[in-house]
Each structure stands twice: as C-alpha cells, then as structure tokens.
Amino acid sequence: PTPTLTPTPTTGGNTNTNNPHTGLNALIFTMGGVGVIMVIVGVILYFVYSRSV
C-alpha cells in the first residue's frame, strides 16, 4: 500500500479522511489529557496532604 503524504492546503476542503495530521492531533490531545489528569491528581493529593499535617 502506498500512503499518500501530500499535504492538504488549509484553504481547500479537507476531503481525505486519511489525514496524517489527525493521528498527531489525537496523540497531542491524549498527552494533554493525561497531563491535565496528572495535575488534577497532584492538586488533590497536595490538598489532602496539607489538610492531614
């Protein structure tokens, strides 16, 4: 199978569904989501620790 790596112009309509940028955006989105969860867990643990001391 030959992957089509032709960059799609932003002005034109995004007709192809096999856009290689979607995978990268999904990766960045999941990494950002994990980072947000880590921050929330860290804040909760910090408050619990400060309350217990």
C-alpha positions as a LaTeX table, in Angstrom:
\begin{tabular}{lrrr}
\hline
Residue & $x$ (\AA) & $y$ (\AA) & $z$ (\AA) \\
\hline
Pro1 & 0.00 & 0.00 & 0.00 \\
Thr2 & 1.29 & 3.42 & $-0.92$ \\
Pro3 & 0.49 & 6.07 & 1.70 \\
Thr4 & $-0.45$ & 9.45 & 0.28 \\
Leu5 & 1.63 & 12.03 & 2.10 \\
Thr6 & 0.54 & 15.01 & 0.03 \\
Pro7 & $-0.09$ & 17.98 & 2.33 \\
Thr8 & $-3.62$ & 19.30 & 2.09 \\
Pro9 & $-3.98$ & 23.09 & 1.80 \\
Thr10 & $-5.82$ & 24.73 & 4.67 \\
Thr11 & $-7.86$ & 26.89 & 2.30 \\
Gly12 & $-9.30$ & 23.89 & 0.42 \\
Gly13 & $-11.86$ & 21.48 & 1.80 \\
Asn14 & $-10.45$ & 18.59 & 3.79 \\
Thr15 & $-11.83$ & 15.78 & 1.64 \\
Asn16 & $-9.44$ & 12.96 & 2.54 \\
Thr17 & $-10.19$ & 11.12 & 5.77 \\
Asn18 & $-6.71$ & 9.55 & 5.96 \\
Asn19 & $-5.11$ & 12.80 & 7.02 \\
Pro20 & $-1.79$ & 12.10 & 8.82 \\
His21 & $-2.35$ & 15.16 & 11.00 \\
Thr22 & $-5.36$ & 13.57 & 12.71 \\
Gly23 & $-3.16$ & 10.93 & 14.34 \\
Leu24 & $-0.74$ & 13.58 & 15.56 \\
Asn25 & $-3.58$ & 15.71 & 16.91 \\
Ala26 & $-5.04$ & 12.67 & 18.68 \\
Leu27 & $-1.64$ & 11.95 & 20.23 \\
Ile28 & $-1.26$ & 15.55 & 21.42 \\
Phe29 & $-4.84$ & 15.52 & 22.72 \\
Thr30 & $-4.32$ & 12.31 & 24.70 \\
Met31 & $-0.98$ & 13.55 & 26.07 \\
Gly32 & $-2.62$ & 16.83 & 27.10 \\
Gly33 & $-5.49$ & 14.94 & 28.71 \\
Val34 & $-3.06$ & 12.78 & 30.68 \\
Gly35 & $-1.18$ & 15.92 & 31.75 \\
Val36 & $-4.39$ & 17.57 & 32.95 \\
Ile37 & $-5.35$ & 14.44 & 34.90 \\
Met38 & $-1.88$ & 14.33 & 36.48 \\
Val39 & $-2.19$ & 17.99 & 37.51 \\
Ile40 & $-5.65$ & 17.44 & 39.00 \\
Val41 & $-4.46$ & 14.37 & 40.92 \\
Gly42 & $-1.41$ & 16.29 & 42.13 \\
Val43 & $-3.55$ & 19.19 & 43.37 \\
Ile44 & $-5.92$ & 16.81 & 45.17 \\
Leu45 & $-3.01$ & 14.98 & 46.81 \\
Tyr46 & $-1.46$ & 18.32 & 47.80 \\
Phe47 & $-4.69$ & 19.47 & 49.48 \\
Val48 & $-5.12$ & 16.13 & 51.25 \\
Tyr49 & $-1.52$ & 16.26 & 52.48 \\
Ser50 & $-1.80$ & 19.88 & 53.67 \\
Arg51 & $-5.05$ & 19.06 & 55.49 \\
Ser52 & $-3.62$ & 16.00 & 57.23 \\
Val53 & $-0.50$ & 17.77 & 58.52 \\
\hline
\end{tabular}
